[in-house]
Protein backbone atom coordinates (compact mmCIF):
# COMPACT_ATOMS: atom_id res chain seq x y z
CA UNK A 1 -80.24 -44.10 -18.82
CA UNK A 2 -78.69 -40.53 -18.58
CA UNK A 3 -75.38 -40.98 -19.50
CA UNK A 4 -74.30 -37.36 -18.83
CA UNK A 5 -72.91 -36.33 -15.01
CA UNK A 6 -75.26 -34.60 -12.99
CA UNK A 7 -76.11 -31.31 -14.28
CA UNK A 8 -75.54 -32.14 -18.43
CA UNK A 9 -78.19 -32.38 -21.01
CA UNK A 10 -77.73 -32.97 -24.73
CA UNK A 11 -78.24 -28.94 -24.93
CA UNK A 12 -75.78 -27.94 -22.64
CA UNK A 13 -72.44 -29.36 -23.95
CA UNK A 14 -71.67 -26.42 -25.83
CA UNK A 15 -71.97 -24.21 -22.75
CA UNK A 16 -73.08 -23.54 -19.72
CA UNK A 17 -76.97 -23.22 -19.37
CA UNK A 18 -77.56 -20.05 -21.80
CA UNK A 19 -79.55 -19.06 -18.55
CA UNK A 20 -80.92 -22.05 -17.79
CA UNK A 21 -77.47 -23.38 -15.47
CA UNK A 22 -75.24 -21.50 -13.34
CA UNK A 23 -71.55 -22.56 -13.83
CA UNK A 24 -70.14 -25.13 -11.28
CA UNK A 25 -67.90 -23.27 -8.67
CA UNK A 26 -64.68 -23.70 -9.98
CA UNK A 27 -65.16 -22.33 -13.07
CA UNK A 28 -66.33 -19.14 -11.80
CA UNK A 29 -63.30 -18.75 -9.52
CA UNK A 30 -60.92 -19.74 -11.84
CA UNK A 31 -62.31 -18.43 -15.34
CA UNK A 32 -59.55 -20.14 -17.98
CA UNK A 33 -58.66 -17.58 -20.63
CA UNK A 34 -56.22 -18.12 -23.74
CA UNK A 35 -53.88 -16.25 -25.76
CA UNK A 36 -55.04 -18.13 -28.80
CA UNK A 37 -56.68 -17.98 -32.12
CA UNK A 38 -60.62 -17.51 -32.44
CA UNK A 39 -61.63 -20.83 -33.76
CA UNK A 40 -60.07 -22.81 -30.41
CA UNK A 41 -63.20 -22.33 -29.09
CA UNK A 42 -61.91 -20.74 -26.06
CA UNK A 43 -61.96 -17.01 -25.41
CA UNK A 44 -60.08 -13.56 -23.94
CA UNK A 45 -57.16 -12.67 -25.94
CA UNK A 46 -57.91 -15.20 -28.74
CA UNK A 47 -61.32 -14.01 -29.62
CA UNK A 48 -64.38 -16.11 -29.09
CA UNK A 49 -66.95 -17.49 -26.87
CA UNK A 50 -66.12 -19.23 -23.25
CA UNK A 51 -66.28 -23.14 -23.76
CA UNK A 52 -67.75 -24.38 -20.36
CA UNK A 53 -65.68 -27.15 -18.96
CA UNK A 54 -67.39 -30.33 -17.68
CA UNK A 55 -68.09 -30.54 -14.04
CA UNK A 56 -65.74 -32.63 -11.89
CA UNK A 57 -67.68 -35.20 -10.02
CA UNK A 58 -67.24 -35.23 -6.05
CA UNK A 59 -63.51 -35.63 -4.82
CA UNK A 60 -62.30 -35.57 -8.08
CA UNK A 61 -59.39 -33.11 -8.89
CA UNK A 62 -57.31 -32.37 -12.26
CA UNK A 63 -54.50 -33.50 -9.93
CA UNK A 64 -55.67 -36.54 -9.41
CA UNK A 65 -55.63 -39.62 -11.50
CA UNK A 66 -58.46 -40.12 -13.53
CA UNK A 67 -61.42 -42.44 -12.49
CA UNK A 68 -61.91 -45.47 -15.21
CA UNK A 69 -64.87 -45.30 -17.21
CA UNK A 70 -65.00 -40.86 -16.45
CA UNK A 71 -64.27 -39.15 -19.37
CA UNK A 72 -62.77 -35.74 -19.49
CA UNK A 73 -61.00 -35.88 -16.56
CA UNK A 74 -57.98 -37.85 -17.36
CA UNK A 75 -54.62 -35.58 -15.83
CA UNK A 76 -53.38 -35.12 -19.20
CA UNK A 77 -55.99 -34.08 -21.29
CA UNK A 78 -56.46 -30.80 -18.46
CA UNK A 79 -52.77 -30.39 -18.16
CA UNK A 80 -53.01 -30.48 -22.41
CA UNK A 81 -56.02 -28.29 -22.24
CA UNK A 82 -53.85 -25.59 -20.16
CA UNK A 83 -56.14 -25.86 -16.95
CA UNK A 84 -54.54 -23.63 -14.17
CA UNK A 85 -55.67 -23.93 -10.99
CA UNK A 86 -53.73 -20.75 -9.13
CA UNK A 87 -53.15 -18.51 -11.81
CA UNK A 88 -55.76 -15.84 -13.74
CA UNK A 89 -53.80 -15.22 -17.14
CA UNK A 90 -54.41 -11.93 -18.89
CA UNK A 91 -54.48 -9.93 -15.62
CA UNK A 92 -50.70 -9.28 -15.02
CA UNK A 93 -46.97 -8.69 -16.56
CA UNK A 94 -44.96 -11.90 -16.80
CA UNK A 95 -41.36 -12.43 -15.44
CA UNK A 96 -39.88 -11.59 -19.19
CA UNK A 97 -39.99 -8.21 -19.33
CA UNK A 98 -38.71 -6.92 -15.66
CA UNK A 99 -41.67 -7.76 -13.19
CA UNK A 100 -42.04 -10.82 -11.24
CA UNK A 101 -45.18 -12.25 -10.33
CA UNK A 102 -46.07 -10.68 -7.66
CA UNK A 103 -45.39 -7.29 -9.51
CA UNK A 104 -42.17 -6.11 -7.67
CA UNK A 105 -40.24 -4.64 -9.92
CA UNK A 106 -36.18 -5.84 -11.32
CA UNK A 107 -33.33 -4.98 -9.49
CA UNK A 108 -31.77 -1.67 -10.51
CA UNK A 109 -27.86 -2.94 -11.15
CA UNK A 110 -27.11 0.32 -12.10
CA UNK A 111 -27.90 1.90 -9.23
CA UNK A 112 -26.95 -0.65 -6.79
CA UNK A 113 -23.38 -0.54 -8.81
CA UNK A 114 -23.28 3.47 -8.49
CA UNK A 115 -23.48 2.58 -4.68
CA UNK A 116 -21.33 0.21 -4.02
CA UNK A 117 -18.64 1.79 -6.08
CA UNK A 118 -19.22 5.10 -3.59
CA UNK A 119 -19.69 3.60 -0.44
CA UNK A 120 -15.86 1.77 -1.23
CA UNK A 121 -14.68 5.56 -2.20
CA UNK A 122 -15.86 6.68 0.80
CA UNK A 123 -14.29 3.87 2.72
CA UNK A 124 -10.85 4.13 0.79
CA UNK A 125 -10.73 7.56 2.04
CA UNK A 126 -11.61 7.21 5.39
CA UNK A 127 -8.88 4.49 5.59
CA UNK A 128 -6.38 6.67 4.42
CA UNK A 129 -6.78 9.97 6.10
CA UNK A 130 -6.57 7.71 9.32
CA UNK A 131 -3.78 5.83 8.07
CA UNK A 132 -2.07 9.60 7.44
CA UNK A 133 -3.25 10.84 10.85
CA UNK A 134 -1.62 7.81 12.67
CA UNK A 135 1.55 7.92 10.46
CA UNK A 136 2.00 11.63 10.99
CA UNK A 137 1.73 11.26 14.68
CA UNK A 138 4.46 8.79 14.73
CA UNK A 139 6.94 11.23 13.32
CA UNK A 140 9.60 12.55 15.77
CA UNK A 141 9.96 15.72 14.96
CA UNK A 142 12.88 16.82 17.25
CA UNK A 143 15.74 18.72 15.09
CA UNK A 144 15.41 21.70 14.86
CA UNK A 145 17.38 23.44 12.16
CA UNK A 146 16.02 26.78 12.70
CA UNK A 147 18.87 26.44 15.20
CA UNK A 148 21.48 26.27 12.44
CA UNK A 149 23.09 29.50 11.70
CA UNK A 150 24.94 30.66 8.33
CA UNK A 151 23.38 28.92 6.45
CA UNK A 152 24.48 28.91 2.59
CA UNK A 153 21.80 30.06 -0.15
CA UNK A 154 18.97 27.67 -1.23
CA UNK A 155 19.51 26.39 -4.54
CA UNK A 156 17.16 24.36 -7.07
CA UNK A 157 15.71 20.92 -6.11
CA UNK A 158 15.81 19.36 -2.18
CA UNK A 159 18.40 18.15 -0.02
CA UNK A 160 17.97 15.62 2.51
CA UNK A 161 20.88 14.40 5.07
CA UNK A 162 19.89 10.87 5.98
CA UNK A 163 21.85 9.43 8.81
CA UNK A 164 22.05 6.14 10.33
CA UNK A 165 23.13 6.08 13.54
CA UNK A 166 24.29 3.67 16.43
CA UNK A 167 21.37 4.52 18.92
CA UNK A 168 20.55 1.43 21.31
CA UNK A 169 17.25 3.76 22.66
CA UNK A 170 14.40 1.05 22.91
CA UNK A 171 16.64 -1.84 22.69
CA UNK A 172 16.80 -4.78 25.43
CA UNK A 173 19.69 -6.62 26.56
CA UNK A 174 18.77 -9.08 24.95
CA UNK A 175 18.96 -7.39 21.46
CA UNK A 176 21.59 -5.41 22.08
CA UNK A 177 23.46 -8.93 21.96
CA UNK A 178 21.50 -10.57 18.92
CA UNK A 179 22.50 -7.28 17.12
CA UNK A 180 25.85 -6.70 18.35
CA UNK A 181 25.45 -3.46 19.09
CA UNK A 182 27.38 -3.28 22.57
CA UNK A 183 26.16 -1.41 25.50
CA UNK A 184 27.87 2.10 24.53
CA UNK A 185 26.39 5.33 26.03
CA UNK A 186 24.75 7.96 23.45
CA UNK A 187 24.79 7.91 20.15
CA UNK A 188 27.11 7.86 17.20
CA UNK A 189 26.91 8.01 13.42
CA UNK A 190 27.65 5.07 11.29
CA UNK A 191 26.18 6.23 8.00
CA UNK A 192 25.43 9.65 6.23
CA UNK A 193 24.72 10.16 2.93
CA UNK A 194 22.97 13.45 1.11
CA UNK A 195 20.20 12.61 -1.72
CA UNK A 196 19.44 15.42 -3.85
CA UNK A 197 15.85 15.42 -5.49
CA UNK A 198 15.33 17.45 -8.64
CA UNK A 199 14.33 17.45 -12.06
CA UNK A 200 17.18 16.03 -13.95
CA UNK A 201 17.37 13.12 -11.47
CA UNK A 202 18.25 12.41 -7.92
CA UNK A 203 21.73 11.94 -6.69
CA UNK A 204 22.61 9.91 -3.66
CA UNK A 205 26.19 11.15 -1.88
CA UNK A 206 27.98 8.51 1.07
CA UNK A 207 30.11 10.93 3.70
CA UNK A 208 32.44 8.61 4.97
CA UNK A 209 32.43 8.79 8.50
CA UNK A 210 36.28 9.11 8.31
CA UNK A 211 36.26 12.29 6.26
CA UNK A 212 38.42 15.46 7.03
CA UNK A 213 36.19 18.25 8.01
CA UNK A 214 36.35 21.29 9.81
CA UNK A 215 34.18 22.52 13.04
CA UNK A 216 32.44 25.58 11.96
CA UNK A 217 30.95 28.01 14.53
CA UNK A 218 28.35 26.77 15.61
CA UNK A 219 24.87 27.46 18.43
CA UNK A 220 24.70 24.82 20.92
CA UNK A 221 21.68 22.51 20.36
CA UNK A 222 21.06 22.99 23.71
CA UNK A 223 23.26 25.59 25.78
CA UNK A 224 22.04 28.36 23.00
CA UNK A 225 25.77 29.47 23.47
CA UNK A 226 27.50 30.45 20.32
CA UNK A 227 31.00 28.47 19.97
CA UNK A 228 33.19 30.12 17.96
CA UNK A 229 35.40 28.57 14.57
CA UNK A 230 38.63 27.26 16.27
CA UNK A 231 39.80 25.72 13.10
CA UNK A 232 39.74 22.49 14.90
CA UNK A 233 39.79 19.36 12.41
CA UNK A 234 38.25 16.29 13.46
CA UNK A 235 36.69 13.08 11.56
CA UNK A 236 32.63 13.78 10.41
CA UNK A 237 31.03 11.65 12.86
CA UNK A 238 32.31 13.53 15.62
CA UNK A 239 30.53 16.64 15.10
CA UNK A 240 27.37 14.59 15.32
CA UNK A 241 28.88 12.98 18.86
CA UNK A 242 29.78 16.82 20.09
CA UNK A 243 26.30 18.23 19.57
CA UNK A 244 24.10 15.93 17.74
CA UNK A 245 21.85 16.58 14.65
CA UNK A 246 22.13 20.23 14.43
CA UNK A 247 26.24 20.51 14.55
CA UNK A 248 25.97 17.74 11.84
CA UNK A 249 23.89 19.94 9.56
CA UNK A 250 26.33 22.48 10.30
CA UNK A 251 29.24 21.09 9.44
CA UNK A 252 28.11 19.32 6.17
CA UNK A 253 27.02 22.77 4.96
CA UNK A 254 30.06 24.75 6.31
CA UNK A 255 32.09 21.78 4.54
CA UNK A 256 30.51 21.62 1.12
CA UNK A 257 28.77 24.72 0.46
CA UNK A 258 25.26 22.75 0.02
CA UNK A 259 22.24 24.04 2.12
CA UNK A 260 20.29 20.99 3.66
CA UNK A 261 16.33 21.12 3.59
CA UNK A 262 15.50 17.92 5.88
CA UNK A 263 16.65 15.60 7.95
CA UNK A 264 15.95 12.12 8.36
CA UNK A 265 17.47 10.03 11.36
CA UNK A 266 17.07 6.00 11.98
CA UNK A 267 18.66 3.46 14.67
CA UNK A 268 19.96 0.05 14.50
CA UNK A 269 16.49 -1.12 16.43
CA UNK A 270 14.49 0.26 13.55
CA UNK A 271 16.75 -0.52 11.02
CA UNK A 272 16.22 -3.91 12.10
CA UNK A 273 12.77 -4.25 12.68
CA UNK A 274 11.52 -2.98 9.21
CA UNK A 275 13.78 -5.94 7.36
CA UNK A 276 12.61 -8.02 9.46
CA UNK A 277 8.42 -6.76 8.71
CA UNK A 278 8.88 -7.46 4.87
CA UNK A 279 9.95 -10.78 5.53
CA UNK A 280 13.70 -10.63 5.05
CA UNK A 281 15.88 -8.99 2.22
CA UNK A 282 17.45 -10.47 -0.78
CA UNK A 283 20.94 -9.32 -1.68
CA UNK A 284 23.44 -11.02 -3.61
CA UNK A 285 26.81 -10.85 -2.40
CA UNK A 286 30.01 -11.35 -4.93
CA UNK A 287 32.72 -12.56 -2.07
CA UNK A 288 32.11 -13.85 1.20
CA UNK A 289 33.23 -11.88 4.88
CA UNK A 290 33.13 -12.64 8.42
CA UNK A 291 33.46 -9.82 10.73
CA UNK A 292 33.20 -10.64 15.03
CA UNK A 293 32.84 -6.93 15.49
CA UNK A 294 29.69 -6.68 13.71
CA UNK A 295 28.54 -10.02 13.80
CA UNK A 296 28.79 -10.37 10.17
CA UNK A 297 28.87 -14.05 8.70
CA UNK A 298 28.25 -14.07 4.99
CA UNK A 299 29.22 -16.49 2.31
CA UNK A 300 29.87 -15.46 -1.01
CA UNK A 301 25.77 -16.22 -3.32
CA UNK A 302 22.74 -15.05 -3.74
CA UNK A 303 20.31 -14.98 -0.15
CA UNK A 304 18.11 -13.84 1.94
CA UNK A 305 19.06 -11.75 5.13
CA UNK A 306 16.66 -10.77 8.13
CA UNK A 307 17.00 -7.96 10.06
CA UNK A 308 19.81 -9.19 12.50
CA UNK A 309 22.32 -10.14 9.22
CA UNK A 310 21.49 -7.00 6.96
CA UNK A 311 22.29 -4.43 10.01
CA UNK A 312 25.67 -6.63 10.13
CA UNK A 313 26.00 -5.90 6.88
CA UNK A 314 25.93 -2.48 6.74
CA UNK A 315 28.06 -1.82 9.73
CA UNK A 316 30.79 -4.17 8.68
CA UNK A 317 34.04 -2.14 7.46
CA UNK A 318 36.89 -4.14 9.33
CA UNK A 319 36.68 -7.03 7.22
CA UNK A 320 36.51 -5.10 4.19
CA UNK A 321 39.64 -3.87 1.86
CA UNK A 322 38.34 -0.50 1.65
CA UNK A 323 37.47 -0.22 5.08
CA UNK A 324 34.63 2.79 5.34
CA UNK A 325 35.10 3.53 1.49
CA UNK A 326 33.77 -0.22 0.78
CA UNK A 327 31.49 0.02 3.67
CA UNK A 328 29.20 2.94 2.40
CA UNK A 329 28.74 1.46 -0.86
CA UNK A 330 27.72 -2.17 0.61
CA UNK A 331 25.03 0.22 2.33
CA UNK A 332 24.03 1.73 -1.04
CA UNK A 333 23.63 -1.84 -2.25
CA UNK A 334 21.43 -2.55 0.69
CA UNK A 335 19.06 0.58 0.44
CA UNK A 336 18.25 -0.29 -3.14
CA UNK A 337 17.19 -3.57 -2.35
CA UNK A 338 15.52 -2.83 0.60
CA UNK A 339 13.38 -0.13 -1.22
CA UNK A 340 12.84 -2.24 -4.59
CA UNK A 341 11.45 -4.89 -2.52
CA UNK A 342 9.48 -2.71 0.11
CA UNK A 343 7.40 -0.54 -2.93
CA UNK A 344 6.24 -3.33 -4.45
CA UNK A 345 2.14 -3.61 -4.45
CA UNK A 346 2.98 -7.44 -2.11
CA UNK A 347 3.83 -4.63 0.61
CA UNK A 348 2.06 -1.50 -0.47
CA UNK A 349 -1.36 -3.39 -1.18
CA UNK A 350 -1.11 -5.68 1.74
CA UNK A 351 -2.38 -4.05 5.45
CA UNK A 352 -0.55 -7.13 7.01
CA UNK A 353 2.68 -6.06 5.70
CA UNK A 354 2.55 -2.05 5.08
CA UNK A 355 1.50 -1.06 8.46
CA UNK A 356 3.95 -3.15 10.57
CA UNK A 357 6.49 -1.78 7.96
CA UNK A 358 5.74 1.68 8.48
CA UNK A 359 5.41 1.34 12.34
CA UNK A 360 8.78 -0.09 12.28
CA UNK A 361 10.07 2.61 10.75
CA UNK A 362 8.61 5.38 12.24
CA UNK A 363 8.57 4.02 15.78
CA UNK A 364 12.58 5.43 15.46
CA UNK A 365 12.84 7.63 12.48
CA UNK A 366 13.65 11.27 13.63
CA UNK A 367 13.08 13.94 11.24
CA UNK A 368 13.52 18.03 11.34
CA UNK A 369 10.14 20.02 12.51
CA UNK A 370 9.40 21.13 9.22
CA UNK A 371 9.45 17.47 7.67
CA UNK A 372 5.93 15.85 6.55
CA UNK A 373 4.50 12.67 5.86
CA UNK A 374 4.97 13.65 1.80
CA UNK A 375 8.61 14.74 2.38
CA UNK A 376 8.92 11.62 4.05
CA UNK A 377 7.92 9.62 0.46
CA UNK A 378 9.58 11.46 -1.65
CA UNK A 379 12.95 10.77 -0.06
CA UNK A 380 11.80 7.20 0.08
CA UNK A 381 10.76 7.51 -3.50
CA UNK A 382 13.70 9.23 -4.91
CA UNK A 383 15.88 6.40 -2.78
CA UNK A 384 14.34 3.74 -4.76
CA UNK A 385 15.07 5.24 -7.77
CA UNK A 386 18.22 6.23 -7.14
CA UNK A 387 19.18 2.97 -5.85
CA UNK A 388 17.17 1.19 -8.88
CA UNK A 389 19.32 2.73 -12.25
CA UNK A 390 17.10 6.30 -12.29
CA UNK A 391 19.74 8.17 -10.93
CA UNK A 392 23.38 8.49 -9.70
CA UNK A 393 24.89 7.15 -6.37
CA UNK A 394 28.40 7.99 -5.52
CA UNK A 395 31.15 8.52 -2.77
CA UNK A 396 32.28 11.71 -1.71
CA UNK A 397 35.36 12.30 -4.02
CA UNK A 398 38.57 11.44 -2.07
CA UNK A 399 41.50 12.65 -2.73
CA UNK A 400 44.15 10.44 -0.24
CA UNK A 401 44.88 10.86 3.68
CA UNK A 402 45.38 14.13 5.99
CA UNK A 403 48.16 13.29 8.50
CA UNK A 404 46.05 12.18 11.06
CA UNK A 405 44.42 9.36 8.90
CA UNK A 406 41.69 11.25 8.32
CA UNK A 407 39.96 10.63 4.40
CA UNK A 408 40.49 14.04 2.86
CA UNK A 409 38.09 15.37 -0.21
CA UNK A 410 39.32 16.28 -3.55
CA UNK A 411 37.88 19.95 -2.75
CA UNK A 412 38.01 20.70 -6.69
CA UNK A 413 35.28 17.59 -7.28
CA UNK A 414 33.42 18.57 -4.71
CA UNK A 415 33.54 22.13 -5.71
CA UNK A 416 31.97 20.88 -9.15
CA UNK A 417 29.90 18.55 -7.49
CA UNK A 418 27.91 20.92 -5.13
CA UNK A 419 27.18 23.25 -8.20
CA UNK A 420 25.74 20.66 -9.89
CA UNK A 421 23.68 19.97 -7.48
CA UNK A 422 22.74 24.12 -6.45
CA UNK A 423 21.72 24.06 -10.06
CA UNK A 424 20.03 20.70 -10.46
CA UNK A 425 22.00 20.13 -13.51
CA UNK A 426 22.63 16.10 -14.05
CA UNK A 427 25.81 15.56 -12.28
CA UNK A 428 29.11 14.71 -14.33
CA UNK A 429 31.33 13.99 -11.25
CA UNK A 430 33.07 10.80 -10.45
CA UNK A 431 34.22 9.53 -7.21
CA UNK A 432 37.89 8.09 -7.17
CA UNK A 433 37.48 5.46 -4.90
């Protein structure tokens, strides 16, 4: 009895036919090649002839178990053997050095890193020319110091009069109680300070409301009608009451000497509204007050104060010793910490938080025609730093009472002081109260 399968002879173990017999099907389709030495028998890259592999009887498969008593066609001994049944080896690149294997080639990292990293550039920009756009339309540019006339000489560095005033514009009835603002007609100035930017430092100056000054001659704001110098004497504030922004420039130049470059107005709304859009304020406060005009409840520690407390704050002067003196440097105090917290990256970094802080502000921030968005940060800049240790703050240097009450400047000191600042030399000057 044959003991071969159908097709083998004695002859043919060693391969297939020599001529005589075709190879079964599946080795033609799926000739088996291997990267191996000469003497395996097998051959391609290894040298050698082809070894013919034995015929698998009907329904058999090398994924199939092996039929007892059939030899050669046990799982193992193919998947030992290094049978494939889907893949032709020696015909393509392997995974190892870039290709996959259906020959696509590797991802190019580089490339796809060089684009990503533009496409945010491109993005980063676009966000912040619209941010500037939208910013710079906010600004109110409505004084108009071409307006001002006599005007002393430029010197070195910039000048900027900030004022905070007592304007209710925007306000409800509502907040016009939370804030205790009262219902008054107009507007009046409770705060007004000049910060000098320059190379040898920036110097923040409080004008206390209260000071002595004298009504120059002045254009009307409005009228265009030139009123003449009466020598009239009146507290500082009022020149802002008689003719707003432009009489106020006027006067602090006519006063000290100093020419002012920009001018940067905020009300109590806005003053408000941007504590309250960085979440509050921290201030520490040496001795407790309690003021009904203002509002102003404050224990004596270390807290936080939202928008409502820190404009009560800076307003209060009745319950205070010094009365305006004490006032303008508890607003000093507050404009450093307001600006150390609000350029911090939490706020800067944070959409959430910068743009409701910036609408805030600009929603009621007036500023002079020739003002921009970068005047804007420097005067924010040179506040922080002021306010933080880079610089000096100080009072106007007073000198005692006029007659009528009025705070009156020690006009040597400020003499010394304004040259200082003309020629941005680092100011020596003390304030006496």
């Amino acid at each position: 009895m044959n003991e071969w399968p159908p097709g083998w002879t004695g002859d043919s173990r060693g391969g297939y036919g020599r001529g005589s017999a075709g190879r079964p099907e599946s080795a033609r389709t799926m000739r088996h090649i291997q990267r191996g030495g000469g003497d395996s028998g097998y051959g391609g890259y290894g040298g050698g002839p082809y070894r013919a592999e034995p015929p698998m009887p009907p329904g058999m498969s090398p994924h199939r178990p092996a039929v007892p008593g059939q030899r050669g066609y046990d799982y193992d001994d193919y998947a030992d053997d290094g049978y494939n049944t889907g893949q032709v080896y020696g015909g393509g690149r392997g995974g190892g050095d870039g290709y996959d294997p259906y020959g696509r080639p590797a991802p190019n990292w580089r490339r796809r890193f060089k684009i990503g990293t533009l496409t945010l550039l491109v993005v980063f920009l676009g966000v912040s020319i619209a941010t500037y756009f939208w910013a710079d339309s906010k600004l109110d540019r409505e004084v108009d110091l071409s307006k001002v006339i006599e005007r002393p000489e430029a010197g070195s560095g910039t000048n900027y009069l900030i004022v905070g005033s007592d304007s209710r514009e925007g306000m409800s009835a509502a907040e016009k109680r939370k804030l205790h603002t009262g219902s008054a007609e107009g507007k009046r100035t409770d705060s007004m300070m000049i910060l000098h930017v320059g190379d040898n430092g920036s110097t923040m100056v409080s004008l206390p409301r209260d000071s002595d000054v004298e009504i120059p001659s002045f254009r009307g704001s409005e009228s265009g009608k030139l009123f003449p110098n009466e020598g009239r004497h009146t507290k500082l504030n009022a020149a802002y009451a008689e003719d707003g922004p432009e009489l106020l420039v006027r006067t602090v130049e006519a006063n000290t000497g100093l020419r002012i470059d920009h001018y940067a107005e905020i009300g109590f709304g806005g003053f408000a509204k941007i504590v309250d859009s960085v979440g509050g304020v921290e201030m520490d406060i040496p001795k407790g007050f309690k003021d009904e005009k203002s509002g102003a409840d404050f224990k004596s520690g270390t807290q936080t104060l939202n928008g409502e407390q820190a404009l009560a704050f800076v307003r209060t002067r009745y319950a205070l010793p010094g009365s305006d003196l004490d006032r303008t440097k508890n607003q000093q105090k507050f404009l450093a910490a307001l600006a150390n917290q609000t350029a911090t990256p939490s706020t800067v970094l944070n959409p959430f938080k910068l743009y409701p802080t910036m609408g805030a502000g600009l929603d009621t921030l007036i500023v002079d025609k020739e003002m921009g968005l970068f005047d804007l940060a420097e005067m924010f800049w040179a506040m922080k730093g002021v306010t933080g240790g880079d610089g000096k703050s100080m009072n106007m240097p007073i000198s005692g009472n006029t007659p009528n009450g009025n705070l009156q400047w020690d006009r040597t000191k400020v003499k010394q002081l304004v040259q200082q600042l003309k020629n941005d030399e680092k100011v020596t000057v003390t304030s006496n109260r």
